[in-house]
mmCIF file of C-alpha atoms in Angstrom:
data_model
loop_
_atom_site.group_PDB
_atom_site.id
_atom_site.type_symbol
_atom_site.label_atom_id
_atom_site.label_comp_id
_atom_site.label_asym_id
_atom_site.label_seq_id
_atom_site.Cartn_x
_atom_site.Cartn_y
_atom_site.Cartn_z
ATOM 1 C CA MET V 27 0.125 0.147 0.027
ATOM 2 C CA LYS V 28 1.372 2.851 -1.086
ATOM 3 C CA LYS V 29 0.953 6.057 1.776
ATOM 4 C CA ILE V 30 0.441 9.006 0.042
ATOM 5 C CA PRO V 31 0.477 12.549 2.062
ATOM 6 C CA PHE V 32 -2.590 14.011 2.334
ATOM 7 C CA VAL V 33 -0.847 18.018 1.897
ATOM 8 C CA THR V 34 1.432 18.524 -1.312
ATOM 9 C CA LYS V 35 4.148 20.436 -1.873
ATOM 10 C CA GLU V 36 2.688 23.290 -2.714
ATOM 11 C CA GLN V 37 0.010 23.537 0.319
ATOM 12 C CA ILE V 38 3.368 23.014 2.897
ATOM 13 C CA GLU V 39 5.957 25.882 1.250
ATOM 14 C CA LYS V 40 2.371 28.178 1.295
ATOM 15 C CA ILE V 41 2.026 26.929 4.693
ATOM 16 C CA ALA V 42 5.496 27.408 5.695
ATOM 17 C CA GLU V 43 5.438 31.046 4.461
ATOM 18 C CA THR V 44 3.256 31.528 8.230
ATOM 19 C CA TYR V 45 5.037 28.729 10.509
ATOM 20 C CA PRO V 46 8.108 27.256 9.525
ATOM 21 C CA THR V 47 9.047 24.679 9.233
ATOM 22 C CA PRO V 48 9.212 22.025 11.699
ATOM 23 C CA PHE V 49 5.619 21.626 12.545
ATOM 24 C CA HIS V 50 3.229 18.495 12.868
ATOM 25 C CA ILE V 51 0.117 18.975 11.426
ATOM 26 C CA TYR V 52 -3.875 17.182 11.933
ATOM 27 C CA ASP V 53 -6.218 16.004 9.431
ATOM 28 C CA GLU V 54 -9.753 17.029 10.318
ATOM 29 C CA LYS V 55 -11.017 15.672 7.307
ATOM 30 C CA ALA V 56 -9.955 11.759 8.209
ATOM 31 C CA ILE V 57 -10.182 12.341 12.023
ATOM 32 C CA ARG V 58 -13.591 13.058 12.080
ATOM 33 C CA GLU V 59 -14.731 9.903 9.385
ATOM 34 C CA ASN V 60 -12.789 7.505 11.639
ATOM 35 C CA ALA V 61 -14.161 7.788 14.757
ATOM 36 C CA ARG V 62 -17.753 8.244 12.399
ATOM 37 C CA LYS V 63 -16.203 4.713 10.850
ATOM 38 C CA LEU V 64 -15.599 3.029 14.889
ATOM 39 C CA LYS V 65 -18.387 4.357 15.805
ATOM 40 C CA GLN V 66 -20.344 2.630 13.303
ATOM 41 C CA ALA V 67 -18.449 -0.722 13.804
ATOM 42 C CA PHE V 68 -19.555 -1.064 17.533
ATOM 43 C CA SER V 69 -23.551 0.221 17.239
ATOM 44 C CA TRP V 70 -24.839 -2.774 17.067
ATOM 45 C CA ASN V 71 -23.889 -2.427 21.263
ATOM 46 C CA LYS V 72 -26.664 0.581 22.150
ATOM 47 C CA GLY V 73 -24.288 1.323 25.229
ATOM 48 C CA TYR V 74 -20.094 1.672 23.443
ATOM 49 C CA LYS V 75 -17.949 4.211 23.591
ATOM 50 C CA GLU V 76 -14.900 5.496 22.390
ATOM 51 C CA TYR V 77 -12.432 6.618 25.103
ATOM 52 C CA PHE V 78 -9.752 8.380 22.897
ATOM 53 C CA ALA V 79 -6.248 7.984 25.495
ATOM 54 C CA VAL V 80 -5.147 11.351 25.486
ATOM 55 C CA LYS V 81 -2.091 10.352 26.261
ATOM 56 C CA ALA V 82 -1.565 10.043 22.342
ATOM 57 C CA THR V 83 -2.435 13.141 21.253
ATOM 58 C CA PRO V 84 -2.763 15.799 24.716
ATOM 59 C CA ASN V 85 -4.050 18.901 22.302
ATOM 60 C CA PRO V 86 -7.703 20.488 23.013
ATOM 61 C CA TYR V 87 -8.475 21.244 19.646
ATOM 62 C CA ILE V 88 -7.715 17.799 19.052
ATOM 63 C CA LEU V 89 -10.420 16.308 21.784
ATOM 64 C CA LYS V 90 -12.738 18.905 20.723
ATOM 65 C CA ILE V 91 -13.049 17.405 17.632
ATOM 66 C CA LEU V 92 -13.505 13.921 18.871
ATOM 67 C CA GLN V 93 -16.009 15.126 22.163
ATOM 68 C CA GLU V 94 -17.942 16.554 19.051
ATOM 69 C CA GLU V 95 -17.990 12.534 17.227
ATOM 70 C CA GLY V 96 -19.231 11.777 20.434
ATOM 71 C CA CYS V 97 -16.278 10.563 22.335
ATOM 72 C CA GLY V 98 -15.005 10.609 25.331
ATOM 73 C CA VAL V 99 -11.191 10.429 27.057
ATOM 74 C CA ASP V 100 -9.448 8.681 28.700
ATOM 75 C CA CYS V 101 -7.100 9.374 31.192
ATOM 76 C CA SER V 102 -3.913 8.593 33.170
ATOM 77 C CA SER V 103 -2.957 11.565 35.647
ATOM 78 C CA ALA V 104 -3.944 14.843 36.758
ATOM 79 C CA THR V 105 -2.785 17.254 34.669
ATOM 80 C CA GLU V 106 -5.119 14.727 31.678
ATOM 81 C CA LEU V 107 -7.575 14.895 34.364
ATOM 82 C CA MET V 108 -7.282 18.889 33.698
ATOM 83 C CA LEU V 109 -7.028 19.115 29.867
ATOM 84 C CA SER V 110 -10.384 16.879 29.517
ATOM 85 C CA ASP V 111 -11.980 19.226 32.425
ATOM 86 C CA ALA V 112 -11.207 22.336 30.231
ATOM 87 C CA CYS V 113 -12.385 20.460 26.615
ATOM 88 C CA GLY V 114 -16.137 20.054 29.061
ATOM 89 C CA PHE V 115 -15.719 16.326 29.805
ATOM 90 C CA SER V 116 -17.131 15.028 32.532
ATOM 91 C CA GLY V 117 -18.831 12.140 34.820
ATOM 92 C CA SER V 118 -19.341 9.672 32.455
ATOM 93 C CA ASP V 119 -17.919 11.191 29.339
ATOM 94 C CA ILE V 120 -13.932 10.108 32.007
ATOM 95 C CA MET V 121 -12.338 6.667 32.081
ATOM 96 C CA PHE V 122 -9.498 7.232 34.751
ATOM 97 C CA SER V 123 -7.133 4.561 33.921
ATOM 98 C CA SER V 124 -4.168 5.461 35.743
ATOM 99 C CA ASN V 125 -1.024 2.583 37.460
ATOM 100 C CA ASP V 126 1.192 4.026 40.717
ATOM 101 C CA THR V 127 -0.707 6.833 41.534
ATOM 102 C CA PRO V 128 0.060 9.604 42.937
ATOM 103 C CA GLU V 129 -2.092 10.573 45.776
ATOM 104 C CA GLY V 130 -4.347 13.379 45.559
ATOM 105 C CA GLU V 131 -5.324 11.227 41.769
ATOM 106 C CA PHE V 132 -8.613 9.022 43.302
ATOM 107 C CA ARG V 133 -9.739 12.178 43.887
ATOM 108 C CA MET V 134 -10.331 14.456 41.691
ATOM 109 C CA ALA V 135 -11.050 12.376 39.140
ATOM 110 C CA ASN V 136 -14.114 11.233 41.611
ATOM 111 C CA GLU V 137 -14.836 14.332 41.682
ATOM 112 C CA MET V 138 -15.128 14.689 38.248
ATOM 113 C CA GLY V 139 -17.638 11.805 37.780
ATOM 114 C CA ALA V 140 -15.125 10.612 35.905
ATOM 115 C CA TYR V 141 -14.718 6.007 36.045
ATOM 116 C CA ILE V 142 -11.900 4.474 38.126
ATOM 117 C CA ASN V 143 -9.575 1.921 36.759
ATOM 118 C CA LEU V 144 -7.900 0.329 39.355
ATOM 119 C CA ASP V 145 -4.851 -1.019 38.068
ATOM 120 C CA ASP V 146 -3.831 -3.119 41.416
ATOM 121 C CA ILE V 147 -5.901 -4.475 44.467
ATOM 122 C CA THR V 148 -3.514 -2.226 46.593
ATOM 123 C CA HIS V 149 -5.399 0.593 45.357
ATOM 124 C CA ILE V 150 -8.855 -0.081 46.900
ATOM 125 C CA ASP V 151 -7.621 0.657 49.788
ATOM 126 C CA CYS V 152 -6.148 3.867 48.178
ATOM 127 C CA LEU V 153 -8.869 4.842 47.123
ATOM 128 C CA ARG V 154 -10.436 4.673 50.514
ATOM 129 C CA ALA V 155 -7.853 6.894 51.596
ATOM 130 C CA GLU V 156 -8.091 9.310 49.661
ATOM 131 C CA THR V 157 -12.207 9.607 49.176
ATOM 132 C CA GLU V 158 -16.039 7.673 48.707
ATOM 133 C CA ILE V 159 -16.325 4.974 46.652
ATOM 134 C CA PRO V 160 -18.267 5.618 43.775
ATOM 135 C CA GLU V 161 -20.832 2.831 43.278
ATOM 136 C CA THR V 162 -19.118 2.386 39.819
ATOM 137 C CA VAL V 163 -15.736 0.834 39.806
ATOM 138 C CA CYS V 164 -13.594 -0.782 36.892
ATOM 139 C CA CYS V 165 -10.878 -3.337 37.485
ATOM 140 C CA ARG V 166 -7.720 -3.819 35.352
ATOM 141 C CA PHE V 167 -6.619 -7.822 34.053
ATOM 142 C CA ASN V 168 -3.820 -9.045 33.471
ATOM 143 C CA PRO V 169 -3.163 -12.768 32.729
ATOM 144 C CA GLY V 170 0.038 -12.993 32.790
ATOM 145 C CA GLY V 171 2.584 -15.552 30.408
ATOM 146 C CA VAL V 172 2.423 -14.523 26.592
ATOM 147 C CA PHE V 173 -0.369 -13.865 24.231
ATOM 148 C CA GLN V 174 -0.700 -15.632 21.060
ATOM 149 C CA MET V 175 -2.921 -15.576 18.378
ATOM 150 C CA GLY V 176 -2.680 -19.484 16.950
ATOM 151 C CA THR V 177 1.623 -19.645 16.655
ATOM 152 C CA GLU V 178 1.987 -16.131 15.883
ATOM 153 C CA ILE V 179 3.169 -14.693 19.992
ATOM 154 C CA MET V 180 1.471 -10.613 19.904
ATOM 155 C CA ASP V 181 3.035 -9.708 23.035
ATOM 156 C CA ASN V 182 4.143 -10.538 26.846
ATOM 157 C CA PRO V 183 1.336 -9.062 29.258
ATOM 158 C CA GLY V 184 3.805 -11.498 32.150
ATOM 159 C CA ASP V 185 5.942 -9.006 31.413
ATOM 160 C CA ALA V 186 4.250 -6.273 32.259
ATOM 161 C CA LYS V 187 3.692 -3.564 35.034
ATOM 162 C CA TYR V 188 -0.198 -3.607 34.725
ATOM 163 C CA GLY V 189 -2.674 -5.135 35.832
ATOM 164 C CA MET V 190 -4.564 -7.370 38.721
ATOM 165 C CA THR V 191 -4.546 -11.732 38.673
ATOM 166 C CA LYS V 192 -7.318 -13.829 38.035
ATOM 167 C CA GLU V 193 -8.035 -14.061 41.512
ATOM 168 C CA GLN V 194 -7.164 -10.766 43.069
ATOM 169 C CA LEU V 195 -9.508 -9.409 40.256
ATOM 170 C CA ILE V 196 -12.241 -11.934 41.947
ATOM 171 C CA GLU V 197 -11.420 -10.676 45.174
ATOM 172 C CA ALA V 198 -11.803 -7.200 44.390
ATOM 173 C CA PHE V 199 -15.300 -7.484 42.905
ATOM 174 C CA ASN V 200 -16.155 -8.865 46.343
ATOM 175 C CA ARG V 201 -14.082 -6.148 48.494
ATOM 176 C CA LEU V 202 -15.614 -3.991 46.895
ATOM 177 C CA LYS V 203 -19.222 -4.939 46.686
ATOM 178 C CA GLU V 204 -19.004 -4.882 51.146
ATOM 179 C CA LEU V 205 -18.169 -1.748 50.246
ATOM 180 C CA GLY V 206 -20.589 -0.226 48.799
ATOM 181 C CA VAL V 207 -19.679 -0.852 44.919
ATOM 182 C CA LYS V 208 -22.827 -1.654 42.540
ATOM 183 C CA ARG V 209 -21.686 -1.759 39.033
ATOM 184 C CA PHE V 210 -18.590 -2.891 37.803
ATOM 185 C CA GLY V 211 -15.865 -2.968 34.332
ATOM 186 C CA ILE V 212 -13.068 -4.985 33.022
ATOM 187 C CA HIS V 213 -10.300 -3.710 31.216
ATOM 188 C CA ALA V 214 -7.117 -5.165 29.735
ATOM 189 C CA PHE V 215 -4.829 -4.431 27.373
ATOM 190 C CA LEU V 216 -2.621 -7.807 26.348
ATOM 191 C CA ALA V 217 -1.251 -6.559 23.401
ATOM 192 C CA SER V 218 -0.526 -2.841 21.301
ATOM 193 C CA ASN V 219 -0.715 -1.697 17.784
ATOM 194 C CA THR V 220 -1.700 -4.718 16.434
ATOM 195 C CA VAL V 221 -2.488 -4.732 12.255
ATOM 196 C CA THR V 222 -4.833 -8.056 12.299
ATOM 197 C CA ASN V 223 -8.446 -8.010 12.369
ATOM 198 C CA GLU V 224 -8.461 -10.785 15.075
ATOM 199 C CA TYR V 225 -6.793 -8.748 17.514
ATOM 200 C CA TYR V 226 -9.527 -6.764 19.542
ATOM 201 C CA PRO V 227 -12.272 -10.135 18.563
ATOM 202 C CA THR V 228 -9.843 -12.916 20.334
ATOM 203 C CA LEU V 229 -9.014 -10.091 23.158
ATOM 204 C CA ALA V 230 -13.043 -9.361 23.443
ATOM 205 C CA GLY V 231 -13.600 -13.741 23.421
ATOM 206 C CA ILE V 232 -10.873 -13.705 26.939
ATOM 207 C CA LEU V 233 -12.596 -11.169 28.717
ATOM 208 C CA PHE V 234 -15.949 -12.309 27.784
ATOM 209 C CA ALA V 235 -15.513 -15.462 28.648
ATOM 210 C CA LEU V 236 -14.094 -13.674 32.557
ATOM 211 C CA ALA V 237 -16.405 -11.430 32.801
ATOM 212 C CA VAL V 238 -19.283 -14.674 33.098
ATOM 213 C CA GLU V 239 -17.006 -16.239 35.197
ATOM 214 C CA VAL V 240 -16.268 -13.136 37.966
ATOM 215 C CA LYS V 241 -20.324 -12.686 37.646
ATOM 216 C CA GLU V 242 -20.886 -16.142 38.551
ATOM 217 C CA ALA V 243 -18.236 -16.258 41.213
ATOM 218 C CA THR V 244 -19.198 -12.193 42.930
ATOM 219 C CA GLY V 245 -22.921 -12.138 41.836
ATOM 220 C CA ALA V 246 -21.139 -8.480 40.156
ATOM 221 C CA ASP V 247 -23.429 -6.367 38.255
ATOM 222 C CA ILE V 248 -21.340 -6.428 35.105
ATOM 223 C CA ALA V 249 -22.158 -2.944 33.344
ATOM 224 C CA PHE V 250 -19.248 -2.339 30.998
ATOM 225 C CA ILE V 251 -16.257 -3.837 29.507
ATOM 226 C CA ASN V 252 -12.784 -1.784 28.035
ATOM 227 C CA LEU V 253 -11.539 -3.918 25.666
ATOM 228 C CA SER V 254 -8.339 -0.457 25.964
ATOM 229 C CA GLY V 255 -6.411 -0.012 22.842
ATOM 230 C CA GLY V 256 -4.411 -2.987 20.837
ATOM 231 C CA VAL V 257 -5.327 -2.191 17.212
ATOM 232 C CA GLY V 258 -2.997 -0.332 15.669
ATOM 233 C CA VAL V 259 -1.992 1.230 12.618
ATOM 234 C CA PRO V 260 0.139 0.173 9.880
ATOM 235 C CA TYR V 261 3.316 2.190 9.760
ATOM 236 C CA THR V 262 5.364 0.652 6.868
ATOM 237 C CA PRO V 263 3.978 0.683 2.994
ATOM 238 C CA ASP V 264 4.227 -3.098 2.815
ATOM 239 C CA ARG V 265 1.098 -4.150 5.612
ATOM 240 C CA GLU V 266 -2.933 -2.826 4.942
ATOM 241 C CA PRO V 267 -5.136 -1.584 7.779
ATOM 242 C CA ASN V 268 -6.483 -2.942 9.829
ATOM 243 C CA ASP V 269 -10.529 -3.001 8.777
ATOM 244 C CA ILE V 270 -12.539 -1.452 11.530
ATOM 245 C CA ALA V 271 -15.754 -2.854 10.443
ATOM 246 C CA VAL V 272 -14.296 -6.592 10.402
ATOM 247 C CA ILE V 273 -13.011 -6.198 14.013
ATOM 248 C CA GLY V 274 -16.375 -4.463 14.747
ATOM 249 C CA ASP V 275 -18.344 -7.457 13.321
ATOM 250 C CA GLY V 276 -16.100 -9.717 15.186
ATOM 251 C CA VAL V 277 -16.818 -8.646 18.394
ATOM 252 C CA ARG V 278 -19.883 -9.182 18.132
ATOM 253 C CA LYS V 279 -19.840 -12.588 17.450
ATOM 254 C CA GLN V 280 -17.988 -13.242 21.181
ATOM 255 C CA PHE V 281 -20.606 -10.647 22.726
ATOM 256 C CA GLU V 282 -23.383 -12.947 21.382
ATOM 257 C CA ALA V 283 -21.470 -16.643 21.166
ATOM 258 C CA VAL V 284 -19.980 -16.041 24.753
ATOM 259 C CA MET V 285 -21.829 -12.683 26.271
ATOM 260 C CA VAL V 286 -25.753 -12.792 25.279
ATOM 261 C CA PRO V 287 -26.406 -16.558 26.250
ATOM 262 C CA ALA V 288 -24.684 -15.895 30.431
ATOM 263 C CA GLY V 289 -27.517 -13.196 30.146
ATOM 264 C CA LEU V 290 -24.515 -9.913 29.699
ATOM 265 C CA GLY V 291 -25.954 -9.434 27.150
ATOM 266 C CA ASP V 292 -27.046 -5.538 28.224
ATOM 267 C CA VAL V 293 -23.508 -4.917 29.041
ATOM 268 C CA SER V 294 -21.999 -1.981 27.175
ATOM 269 C CA ILE V 295 -18.237 -2.681 25.552
ATOM 270 C CA PHE V 296 -15.985 0.303 25.756
ATOM 271 C CA THR V 297 -12.600 1.094 23.898
ATOM 272 C CA GLU V 298 -9.262 3.034 24.321
ATOM 273 C CA LEU V 299 -7.717 4.330 20.937
ATOM 274 C CA GLY V 300 -5.685 6.584 20.935
ATOM 275 C CA ARG V 301 -2.676 5.465 17.450
ATOM 276 C CA PHE V 302 -6.195 4.354 15.592
ATOM 277 C CA MET V 303 -7.531 7.055 16.003
ATOM 278 C CA LEU V 304 -4.929 9.726 15.536
ATOM 279 C CA ALA V 305 -1.656 8.223 13.704
ATOM 280 C CA PRO V 306 -2.106 8.162 10.117
ATOM 281 C CA TYR V 307 -3.383 11.396 9.921
ATOM 282 C CA GLY V 308 -0.686 13.101 11.346
ATOM 283 C CA GLY V 309 2.177 14.111 9.765
ATOM 284 C CA LEU V 310 5.878 15.783 10.899
ATOM 285 C CA VAL V 311 7.077 18.292 8.342
ATOM 286 C CA THR V 312 10.716 18.936 8.209
ATOM 287 C CA LYS V 313 13.315 20.873 5.520
ATOM 288 C CA ALA V 314 16.646 19.825 4.422
ATOM 289 C CA ILE V 315 18.797 21.543 6.311
ATOM 290 C CA HIS V 316 21.548 20.334 5.735
ATOM 291 C CA GLU V 317 23.682 17.232 3.695
ATOM 292 C CA LYS V 318 26.278 15.604 4.857
ATOM 293 C CA HIS V 319 29.046 12.682 3.122
ATOM 294 C CA ILE V 320 31.518 10.474 5.537
ATOM 295 C CA HIS V 321 31.476 6.713 5.705
ATOM 296 C CA LYS V 322 27.256 7.114 4.931
ATOM 297 C CA GLU V 323 25.548 9.672 3.351
ATOM 298 C CA TYR V 324 23.805 11.981 5.669
ATOM 299 C CA ILE V 325 20.647 14.388 4.398
ATOM 300 C CA GLY V 326 20.087 16.768 7.792
ATOM 301 C CA VAL V 327 16.928 17.974 9.067
ATOM 302 C CA ASP V 328 15.568 20.348 10.961
ATOM 303 C CA ALA V 329 13.280 18.336 13.425
ATOM 304 C CA CYS V 330 15.344 16.060 15.078
ATOM 305 C CA ALA V 331 13.485 13.439 17.932
ATOM 306 C CA VAL V 332 12.705 16.041 20.712
ATOM 307 C CA ASN V 333 9.896 17.242 17.338
ATOM 308 C CA LEU V 334 9.310 12.571 17.062
ATOM 309 C CA MET V 335 11.351 10.037 20.273
ATOM 310 C CA ARG V 336 10.002 7.102 18.974
ATOM 311 C CA PRO V 337 12.454 6.689 16.312
ATOM 312 C CA ALA V 338 15.352 6.899 18.546
ATOM 313 C CA MET V 339 13.107 5.216 21.608
ATOM 314 C CA TYR V 340 12.207 1.698 20.094
ATOM 315 C CA GLY V 341 13.395 1.663 16.639
ATOM 316 C CA ALA V 342 10.453 2.720 15.388
ATOM 317 C CA TYR V 343 9.632 2.746 10.786
ATOM 318 C CA HIS V 344 8.093 6.040 9.912
ATOM 319 C CA HIS V 345 7.371 5.803 6.851
ATOM 320 C CA ILE V 346 9.202 9.584 4.081
ATOM 321 C CA THR V 347 7.248 11.013 1.756
ATOM 322 C CA VAL V 348 10.190 13.734 -0.269
ATOM 323 C CA LEU V 349 6.927 16.493 -0.920
ATOM 324 C CA GLY V 350 7.099 16.868 -4.675
ATOM 325 C CA LYS V 351 9.612 13.949 -5.298
ATOM 326 C CA GLU V 352 6.870 11.944 -4.931
ATOM 327 C CA ASN V 353 6.584 9.028 -8.560
ATOM 328 C CA GLU V 354 10.604 10.019 -8.424
ATOM 329 C CA PRO V 355 12.782 6.903 -8.034
ATOM 330 C CA CYS V 356 14.252 5.959 -4.629
ATOM 331 C CA ASP V 357 17.726 5.427 -5.399
ATOM 332 C CA HIS V 358 19.328 7.077 -3.073
ATOM 333 C CA LYS V 359 20.386 5.604 0.216
ATOM 334 C CA TYR V 360 20.059 8.265 3.301
ATOM 335 C CA ASP V 361 20.345 8.430 7.385
ATOM 336 C CA VAL V 362 17.855 10.933 7.834
ATOM 337 C CA THR V 363 19.139 12.863 10.946
ATOM 338 C CA GLY V 364 18.267 15.456 13.962
ATOM 339 C CA SER V 365 20.195 17.627 14.933
ATOM 340 C CA LEU V 366 20.604 16.431 19.004
ATOM 341 C CA CYS V 367 23.837 15.228 20.930
ATOM 342 C CA GLU V 368 22.953 11.495 20.079
ATOM 343 C CA ASN V 369 23.571 9.277 17.312
ATOM 344 C CA ASN V 370 20.176 7.410 17.903
ATOM 345 C CA ASP V 371 18.478 10.830 16.351
ATOM 346 C CA LYS V 372 17.617 9.693 13.087
ATOM 347 C CA PHE V 373 14.576 9.685 12.195
ATOM 348 C CA ALA V 374 16.000 6.788 9.031
ATOM 349 C CA VAL V 375 18.569 4.722 9.116
ATOM 350 C CA ASP V 376 19.726 3.423 5.455
ATOM 351 C CA ARG V 377 15.918 4.329 3.907
ATOM 352 C CA MET V 378 16.409 4.212 -0.203
ATOM 353 C CA LEU V 379 14.240 7.941 -0.996
ATOM 354 C CA PRO V 380 14.543 10.434 -3.755
ATOM 355 C CA GLN V 381 17.717 12.486 -4.227
ATOM 356 C CA ILE V 382 17.313 15.049 -1.654
ATOM 357 C CA GLU V 383 18.183 18.696 -2.470
ATOM 358 C CA LYS V 384 19.036 21.701 0.695
ATOM 359 C CA GLY V 385 15.302 23.420 1.144
ATOM 360 C CA ASP V 386 13.468 20.406 0.160
ATOM 361 C CA TYR V 387 10.247 19.162 2.819
ATOM 362 C CA LEU V 388 10.120 15.737 3.751
ATOM 363 C CA PHE V 389 6.581 14.359 5.507
ATOM 364 C CA ILE V 390 7.282 11.978 8.030
ATOM 365 C CA HIS V 391 3.880 10.111 8.576
ATOM 366 C CA ASP V 392 1.695 8.453 10.781
ATOM 367 C CA THR V 393 3.260 10.987 13.548
ATOM 368 C CA GLY V 394 -0.811 11.747 15.024
ATOM 369 C CA ALA V 395 -0.238 9.755 18.107
ATOM 370 C CA HIS V 396 2.666 9.738 20.313
ATOM 371 C CA GLY V 397 4.184 11.671 18.030
ATOM 372 C CA PHE V 398 4.333 15.722 19.589
ATOM 373 C CA ALA V 399 3.515 14.074 22.693
ATOM 374 C CA MET V 400 6.582 12.115 23.405
ATOM 375 C CA GLY V 401 8.551 15.119 22.982
ATOM 376 C CA TYR V 402 11.706 16.533 25.366
ATOM 377 C CA ASN V 403 13.924 19.409 25.236
ATOM 378 C CA TYR V 404 17.502 17.280 25.516
ATOM 379 C CA ASN V 405 20.293 19.520 24.363
ATOM 380 C CA GLY V 406 17.119 22.314 24.511
ATOM 381 C CA ARG V 407 15.512 21.987 21.600
ATOM 382 C CA LEU V 408 11.859 23.589 21.655
ATOM 383 C CA LYS V 409 9.221 21.717 21.019
ATOM 384 C CA SER V 410 6.823 22.532 17.701
ATOM 385 C CA ALA V 411 4.194 23.753 16.727
ATOM 386 C CA GLU V 412 0.742 21.627 15.751
ATOM 387 C CA LEU V 413 -1.558 23.427 13.035
ATOM 388 C CA LEU V 414 -4.655 21.964 12.158
ATOM 389 C CA LEU V 415 -5.606 21.546 8.868
ATOM 390 C CA LYS V 416 -9.540 22.248 8.593
ATOM 391 C CA GLU V 417 -12.362 20.263 6.211
ATOM 392 C CA ASP V 418 -12.059 23.563 4.274
ATOM 393 C CA GLY V 419 -8.659 23.476 2.975
ATOM 394 C CA SER V 420 -7.865 26.507 5.468
ATOM 395 C CA VAL V 421 -4.662 26.072 8.610
ATOM 396 C CA GLN V 422 -5.260 27.028 11.785
ATOM 397 C CA LEU V 423 -2.414 27.358 14.736
ATOM 398 C CA ILE V 424 -3.523 24.675 17.275
ATOM 399 C CA ARG V 425 -0.549 24.661 18.717
ATOM 400 C CA ARG V 426 2.652 27.637 18.735
ATOM 401 C CA ALA V 427 6.136 26.275 18.999
ATOM 402 C CA GLU V 428 7.779 26.942 21.668
ATOM 403 C CA THR V 429 10.397 29.593 22.626
ATOM 404 C CA PRO V 430 13.398 29.720 24.550
ATOM 405 C CA LYS V 431 11.531 31.421 27.097
ATOM 406 C CA ASP V 432 9.541 28.391 27.609
ATOM 407 C CA TYR V 433 12.451 26.627 28.384
ATOM 408 C CA PHE V 434 13.392 29.099 31.023
ATOM 409 C CA ALA V 435 10.087 29.506 32.649
ATOM 410 C CA THR V 436 10.412 27.340 35.521
ATOM 411 C CA PHE V 437 12.842 29.353 36.965
ATOM 412 C CA ASP V 438 10.969 32.112 37.182
ATOM 413 C CA PHE V 439 11.459 32.038 41.063
ATOM 414 C CA SER V 440 14.687 33.212 40.753
ATOM 415 C CA ASP V 441 16.842 36.583 39.340
ATOM 416 C CA ILE V 442 19.878 34.280 37.531
ATOM 417 C CA LEU V 443 18.226 34.906 33.646
ATOM 418 C CA LYS V 444 16.528 38.596 33.995
ATOM 419 C CA ASP V 445 19.086 39.903 31.982
ATOM 420 C CA MET V 446 19.028 37.432 29.294
ATOM 421 C CA LYS V 447 19.056 38.830 25.457
ATOM 422 C CA TYR V 448 17.663 36.508 23.797
#
């Protein structure tokens, strides 16, 4: 499958007159269309709701778009709760799924009326110490071992720090019932960025069977099952994207086979998709500013791992299009690098691309989730702007680029930098 940027060289040249590179840009029309496809895929479940993972793209303009499309938010920290509150999310539109939770955050989530998802059985006492026990509580499940489909190992939950064992989850439900909880949720995340239509139905089958067992063991009223995230996107151009309609129908079949016969046909299905919702609909635009010819051929760009950390952190692949040269042969091998004093600050290694000249614009694909959000300020490099390509073709600034003043702002307790000249 060929990856095609949602902006052209001509568009970027015009945008860069106002907003210099590097910047992240998001495609509003595609985001809305994708959210509607997801909602339609699970429309068979009357209580279905998508809780967008705020950590993936914590921008209020993006959150408002998703809110308009009927999504809630999945938060994992006090700051994400604050951001969601500022955007008008409240009550059951918020899922608070944290781990190793700092003091005070359960209280904040409960005061906002959010669903609280407990990561560990010991968190029951933490919750009690901070706030009243809510009438609805969710618990996170970790089956241990490896998670596989057929002969393929997808991930290793046994090494993950998240969730409770089945025995702990049953004990937690019994304890919470004694504390006055009336309705329960079950949550699990077993694999990351799966590019297969079978992951969600397989996970659903596991959680549906668990729900039946837990209900029989505790008599708990199961209100919802949260399939969490894990539905991924094809970062490489040789893979086909997931078909959310097929995925939704696969979950429906599991629901009708397991839940309905057990009298659990009214249970709501929730999802927490960040990558699937946003990754393909954002791109990092950067300009070639240097070339270097030593033991390898290097192209230096004006972005760096500050703007997109995944390649440096994970060795993750992000496809690159040289704008205006989409149809030229990829007959040059480059490392595409940023300016950090780290040798892993590379967006591509030994990548075959068209010949790149200084001034060319590069579009780095699939940065709409876990792109800008993972940025940092090593070497004093500053985070970029975020732009929104509106449905009418106009461009809106939805986060300005950082300035040195932002970088130095946390020294506001001191006069040591008051005479800065820049």
